[in-house]
Amino acid sequence: SDNTDWLNDLFPPTVPLGIIDSRLTDLALKFQENPDMVLLSGYRRLEDIVRRRTNLSQESSLKLFSKAFNGNQNKSLLKWQDIDAVEHAGRSQLFAGSYLAFRNRRAHKEHNHATRNSLKDALQEFLLLNQLYILEKQSIEQVSE
């Protein structure tokens, strides 16, 4: 075990509201009482936001993000300005990877978040979700040439 684990144990896992995307604030305020519900709602909300921006109304989860943030920035419906193709591919993979690694597991299995460690894990996942919201907000619609 890491020598700094004792330091982490001194502080309860709390949502750092000062860095939370404003579209997640209402959920952040409910995080302590039901982290699983908060995370699932946050994932669904992000999908709804991206569906509206891209008119991909029939897509969800991995397919939605794969089409919206295609790894090839020239084929992407949403893109980021002033970044190169490699960084674009990395950001688009964050969306797909986050849904594959966290959202799908959470959506398809019942969770018990009663322990301090599971609350800490849920908070770390919430902060990753928050980063996806920030990246989505920074993206712009691709202009067809």
Backbone as numpy.savetxt, mean C-alpha at the origin, in Angstrom:
# Nx Ny Nz CAx CAy CAz Cx Cy Cz
18.93 -13.16 18.37 18.09 -11.97 18.37 18.98 -10.71 18.37
18.50 -9.69 17.74 19.23 -8.42 17.64 19.36 -7.78 19.02
20.50 -7.15 19.27 20.74 -6.50 20.56 19.83 -5.30 20.82
19.18 -4.77 19.80 18.30 -3.61 19.99 16.83 -3.99 20.17
16.51 -5.30 20.21 15.12 -5.72 20.40 14.53 -5.13 21.68
15.32 -5.03 22.72 14.83 -4.50 23.99 14.35 -3.06 23.82
15.01 -2.29 22.94 14.63 -0.91 22.71 13.25 -0.84 22.04
13.02 -1.70 21.05 11.71 -1.75 20.39 10.61 -2.09 21.37
10.92 -2.95 22.34 9.92 -3.37 23.31 9.51 -2.25 24.27
10.31 -1.20 24.37 9.97 -0.08 25.25 8.88 0.81 24.69
8.67 0.76 23.37 7.73 1.66 22.72 6.57 0.90 22.09
5.36 1.30 22.39 4.21 0.62 21.78 4.13 0.98 20.29
3.63 0.05 19.46 3.46 0.37 18.05 2.33 1.39 17.88
2.66 2.56 17.35 1.68 3.62 17.15 1.80 4.17 15.73
0.69 4.61 15.20 0.65 5.17 13.85 1.26 6.57 13.88
2.28 6.83 13.06 2.86 8.18 13.00 2.00 9.07 12.10
0.98 9.68 12.69 -0.03 10.42 11.91 0.56 11.53 11.05
1.69 12.07 11.43 2.29 13.16 10.66 2.76 12.78 9.28
2.91 11.48 9.01 3.37 11.06 7.67 2.31 10.27 6.90
1.12 10.16 7.45 0.07 9.35 6.82 -0.63 10.17 5.73
-0.79 9.55 4.55 -1.51 10.17 3.45 -2.92 10.55 3.94
-3.38 11.73 3.58 -4.66 12.23 4.10 -5.84 11.32 3.73
-5.71 10.55 2.67 -6.79 9.64 2.27 -6.86 8.40 3.16
-5.89 8.25 4.04 -5.86 7.13 4.99 -6.08 7.57 6.44
-6.22 8.86 6.67 -6.29 9.38 8.04 -7.44 8.77 8.82
-8.62 8.67 8.22 -9.76 8.11 8.95 -9.49 6.67 9.38
-8.82 5.92 8.52 -8.48 4.54 8.86 -7.36 4.49 9.90
-6.40 5.38 9.78 -5.30 5.42 10.74 -5.82 5.64 12.16
-6.84 6.45 12.28 -7.41 6.73 13.61 -8.11 5.52 14.21
-8.50 4.56 13.39 -9.16 3.33 13.85 -8.20 2.15 13.94
-6.94 2.39 13.62 -5.98 1.29 13.49 -5.89 0.42 14.74
-5.73 1.03 15.90 -5.53 0.26 17.14 -6.70 -0.66 17.45
-7.92 -0.24 17.12 -9.08 -1.05 17.49 -9.31 -2.22 16.55
-8.92 -2.11 15.26 -9.13 -3.21 14.33 -8.16 -3.11 13.14
-6.91 -3.47 13.33 -5.92 -3.31 12.27 -6.25 -4.11 11.00
-6.83 -5.30 11.15 -7.15 -6.11 9.97 -8.19 -5.40 9.10
-9.25 -4.89 9.71 -10.28 -4.17 8.97 -9.70 -2.93 8.31
-8.85 -2.22 9.04 -8.22 -1.01 8.52 -7.39 -1.33 7.29
-6.59 -2.37 7.37 -5.74 -2.73 6.24 -6.57 -3.16 5.03
-7.54 -4.01 5.24 -8.38 -4.45 4.12 -9.11 -3.27 3.48
-9.64 -2.36 4.31 -10.31 -1.17 3.78 -9.33 -0.30 3.01
-8.13 -0.16 3.52 -7.11 0.64 2.85 -6.73 0.07 1.50
-6.58 -1.25 1.42 -6.28 -1.88 0.15 -7.42 -1.68 -0.85
-8.65 -1.89 -0.40 -9.81 -1.71 -1.28 -9.91 -0.26 -1.77
-9.69 0.66 -0.87 -9.77 2.08 -1.22 -8.73 2.43 -2.28
-7.52 1.92 -2.12 -6.47 2.20 -3.11 -6.86 1.64 -4.47
-7.41 0.44 -4.49 -7.89 -0.13 -5.75 -8.96 0.76 -6.37
-9.91 1.24 -5.57 -10.96 2.13 -6.08 -10.38 3.41 -6.68
-9.39 3.97 -6.02 -8.75 5.20 -6.50 -8.11 4.96 -7.86
-7.36 3.88 -7.97 -6.66 3.57 -9.22 -7.66 3.20 -10.31
-8.73 2.48 -9.98 -9.77 2.17 -10.97 -10.36 3.45 -11.55
-10.69 4.40 -10.67 -11.28 5.67 -11.15 -10.32 6.42 -12.06
-9.06 6.46 -11.69 -8.08 7.22 -12.48 -7.80 6.57 -13.83
-7.93 5.27 -13.93 -7.53 4.56 -15.14 -8.69 4.03 -15.97
-9.90 4.16 -15.45 -11.09 3.59 -16.11 -10.97 2.08 -16.29
-10.27 1.41 -15.41 -10.17 -0.05 -15.43 -11.18 -0.62 -14.44
-12.44 -0.36 -14.67 -13.49 -0.65 -13.69 -13.68 -2.14 -13.40
-13.26 -3.00 -14.31 -13.47 -4.44 -14.12 -12.26 -5.14 -13.49
-11.18 -4.41 -13.30 -9.95 -5.04 -12.80 -9.80 -4.84 -11.29
-9.06 -5.74 -10.68 -8.76 -5.59 -9.26 -7.40 -6.19 -8.95
-6.90 -5.83 -7.80 -5.68 -6.38 -7.25 -4.52 -6.36 -8.24
-3.89 -7.49 -8.43 -2.67 -7.56 -9.24 -2.90 -7.12 -10.68
-4.00 -7.56 -11.29 -4.27 -7.18 -12.69 -4.45 -5.68 -12.82
-5.13 -5.07 -11.87 -5.35 -3.63 -11.90 -4.01 -2.89 -11.86
-3.17 -3.23 -10.91 -1.90 -2.52 -10.78 -0.93 -2.84 -11.91
-1.00 -4.05 -12.43 -0.15 -4.40 -13.57 -0.50 -3.57 -14.80
-1.78 -3.30 -15.00 -2.19 -2.48 -16.14 -1.98 -0.99 -15.87
-2.26 -0.55 -14.67 -2.13 0.87 -14.33 -0.67 1.31 -14.29
0.16 0.51 -13.62 1.58 0.85 -13.45 2.42 -0.20 -14.15
2.23 -0.34 -15.45 2.97 -1.34 -16.21 4.46 -1.17 -15.99
5.19 -2.27 -15.91 6.63 -2.20 -15.72 7.34 -1.41 -16.80
6.75 -1.34 -17.99 7.28 -0.53 -19.09 6.59 0.83 -19.02
7.31 1.87 -18.63 6.68 3.17 -18.39 6.02 3.74 -19.64
6.41 3.32 -20.84 5.78 3.82 -22.06 4.41 3.19 -22.29
4.13 2.06 -21.65 2.84 1.38 -21.80 1.95 1.56 -20.58
2.44 2.25 -19.59 1.75 2.44 -18.33 0.64 3.48 -18.46
-0.49 3.25 -17.80 -1.56 4.25 -17.79 -1.22 5.39 -16.83
-0.53 5.05 -15.76 -0.06 6.03 -14.80 1.46 5.93 -14.74
2.11 7.08 -14.62 3.58 7.07 -14.56 4.04 8.17 -13.62
5.32 8.17 -13.34 5.92 9.19 -12.50 6.87 10.03 -13.36
6.86 11.31 -13.09 7.74 12.22 -13.83 9.15 12.16 -13.25
10.11 12.47 -14.10 11.49 12.65 -13.68 12.13 11.43 -13.03
11.71 10.24 -13.45 12.40 9.02 -13.01 12.73 8.20 -14.25
13.73 7.35 -14.14 14.10 6.55 -15.30 13.27 5.25 -15.34
13.45 4.50 -16.41 12.66 3.29 -16.64 12.86 2.25 -15.54
14.07 2.14 -15.02 14.35 1.15 -13.98 13.61 1.52 -12.69
13.64 2.79 -12.31 12.92 3.21 -11.11 11.41 3.05 -11.30
10.91 3.36 -12.49 9.48 3.17 -12.78 9.11 1.69 -12.59
9.93 0.80 -13.16 9.66 -0.63 -13.03 9.66 -1.04 -11.56
10.60 -0.53 -10.78 10.66 -0.85 -9.36 9.43 -0.38 -8.60
8.99 0.83 -8.89 7.79 1.34 -8.22 6.56 0.53 -8.60
6.43 0.19 -9.87 5.28 -0.60 -10.29 5.31 -1.98 -9.63
6.50 -2.55 -9.46 6.62 -3.84 -8.79 6.26 -3.76 -7.31
6.45 -2.59 -6.70 6.05 -2.42 -5.30 4.54 -2.64 -5.14
3.76 -2.11 -6.07 2.30 -2.30 -6.01 1.96 -3.77 -6.13
2.47 -4.40 -7.18 2.17 -5.82 -7.41 2.69 -6.67 -6.25
3.91 -6.43 -5.84 4.50 -7.22 -4.77 3.78 -7.07 -3.44
3.35 -5.87 -3.13 2.64 -5.63 -1.87 1.31 -6.37 -1.84
0.61 -6.36 -2.96 -0.67 -7.07 -3.01 -0.45 -8.58 -2.96
0.57 -9.07 -3.66 0.86 -10.51 -3.63 1.31 -10.95 -2.25
2.17 -10.17 -1.63 2.78 -10.58 -0.36 1.89 -10.35 0.86
1.05 -9.32 0.82 0.29 -8.96 2.02 -1.22 -8.96 1.84
-1.71 -8.22 0.88 -3.16 -8.06 0.74 -3.85 -9.40 0.45
-3.31 -10.19 -0.46 -3.96 -11.46 -0.82 -4.03 -12.40 0.38
-2.95 -12.50 1.13 -2.94 -13.34 2.33 -3.98 -12.84 3.33
-4.02 -11.55 3.53 -4.95 -10.95 4.49 -6.40 -11.14 4.04
-6.65 -11.02 2.74 -8.02 -11.11 2.23 -8.56 -12.54 2.25
-7.67 -13.53 2.25 -8.12 -14.91 2.10 -7.94 -15.77 3.35
-7.39 -15.20 4.43 -7.22 -15.96 5.66 -7.68 -15.13 6.84
-8.26 -15.82 7.81 -8.69 -15.13 9.02 -7.47 -14.84 9.88
-7.42 -13.64 10.46 -6.26 -13.22 11.25 -6.67 -12.91 12.68
-5.76 -13.21 13.57 -5.93 -12.83 14.97 -4.79 -11.89 15.32
-5.12 -10.62 15.49 -4.10 -9.60 15.77 -4.09 -9.22 17.24
-4.19 -10.21 18.09 -4.28 -9.93 19.52 -2.93 -9.66 20.17
-1.86 -10.13 19.61 -0.56 -9.97 20.27 0.12 -8.68 19.86
1.05 -8.28 20.69 1.82 -7.06 20.42 2.62 -7.20 19.12
3.23 -8.38 18.89 4.00 -8.58 17.67 3.12 -8.51 16.43
1.92 -9.06 16.50 1.05 -9.00 15.33 0.58 -7.57 15.09
0.39 -6.79 16.15 0.04 -5.39 15.98 1.20 -4.63 15.34
2.39 -4.94 15.77 3.59 -4.34 15.19 3.71 -4.70 13.70
3.49 -5.97 13.37 3.53 -6.42 11.97 2.46 -5.70 11.15
1.26 -5.57 11.70 0.17 -4.89 10.99 0.51 -3.42 10.77
1.14 -2.78 11.75 1.53 -1.38 11.59 2.59 -1.24 10.49
3.54 -2.14 10.46 4.54 -2.09 9.39 3.89 -2.25 8.02
2.91 -3.13 7.93 2.17 -3.32 6.69 1.38 -2.05 6.34
0.78 -1.41 7.34 0.04 -0.17 7.12 0.95 0.92 6.58
2.16 0.98 7.08 3.11 1.99 6.59 3.53 1.70 5.14
3.62 0.44 4.78 3.88 0.08 3.38 2.69 0.50 2.51
1.49 0.24 2.98 0.29 0.66 2.25 0.27 2.18 2.11
0.63 2.89 3.15 0.72 4.34 3.11 1.69 4.79 2.01
2.81 4.10 1.88 3.78 4.44 0.83 3.18 4.25 -0.55
2.36 3.23 -0.73 1.68 3.03 -2.02 0.74 4.19 -2.32
0.03 4.67 -1.31 -0.84 5.83 -1.50 -0.03 7.05 -1.94
1.10 7.24 -1.31 1.96 8.38 -1.66 2.45 8.25 -3.09
2.89 7.06 -3.48 3.34 6.85 -4.86 2.21 7.04 -5.86
1.02 6.55 -5.51 -0.13 6.74 -6.41 -0.41 8.22 -6.59
-0.38 8.98 -5.51 -0.66 10.42 -5.57 0.36 11.15 -6.43
1.60 10.70 -6.41 2.66 11.34 -7.18 2.61 11.00 -8.66
1.85 9.97 -9.03 1.79 9.55 -10.43 0.88 10.45 -11.23
1.12 10.47 -12.54 0.31 11.26 -13.46 -0.21 10.35 -14.57
-1.28 10.79 -15.21 -1.82 10.01 -16.32 -0.88 10.10 -17.50
-0.70 8.97 -18.17 0.13 8.91 -19.38 -0.59 9.61 -20.52
0.10 10.46 -21.20 -0.48 11.18 -22.34 -0.15 10.39 -23.61
-1.18 10.01 -24.36 -0.96 9.28 -25.62 -0.36 10.20 -26.65
0.58 9.65 -27.40 1.23 10.47 -28.42 0.73 10.13 -29.78
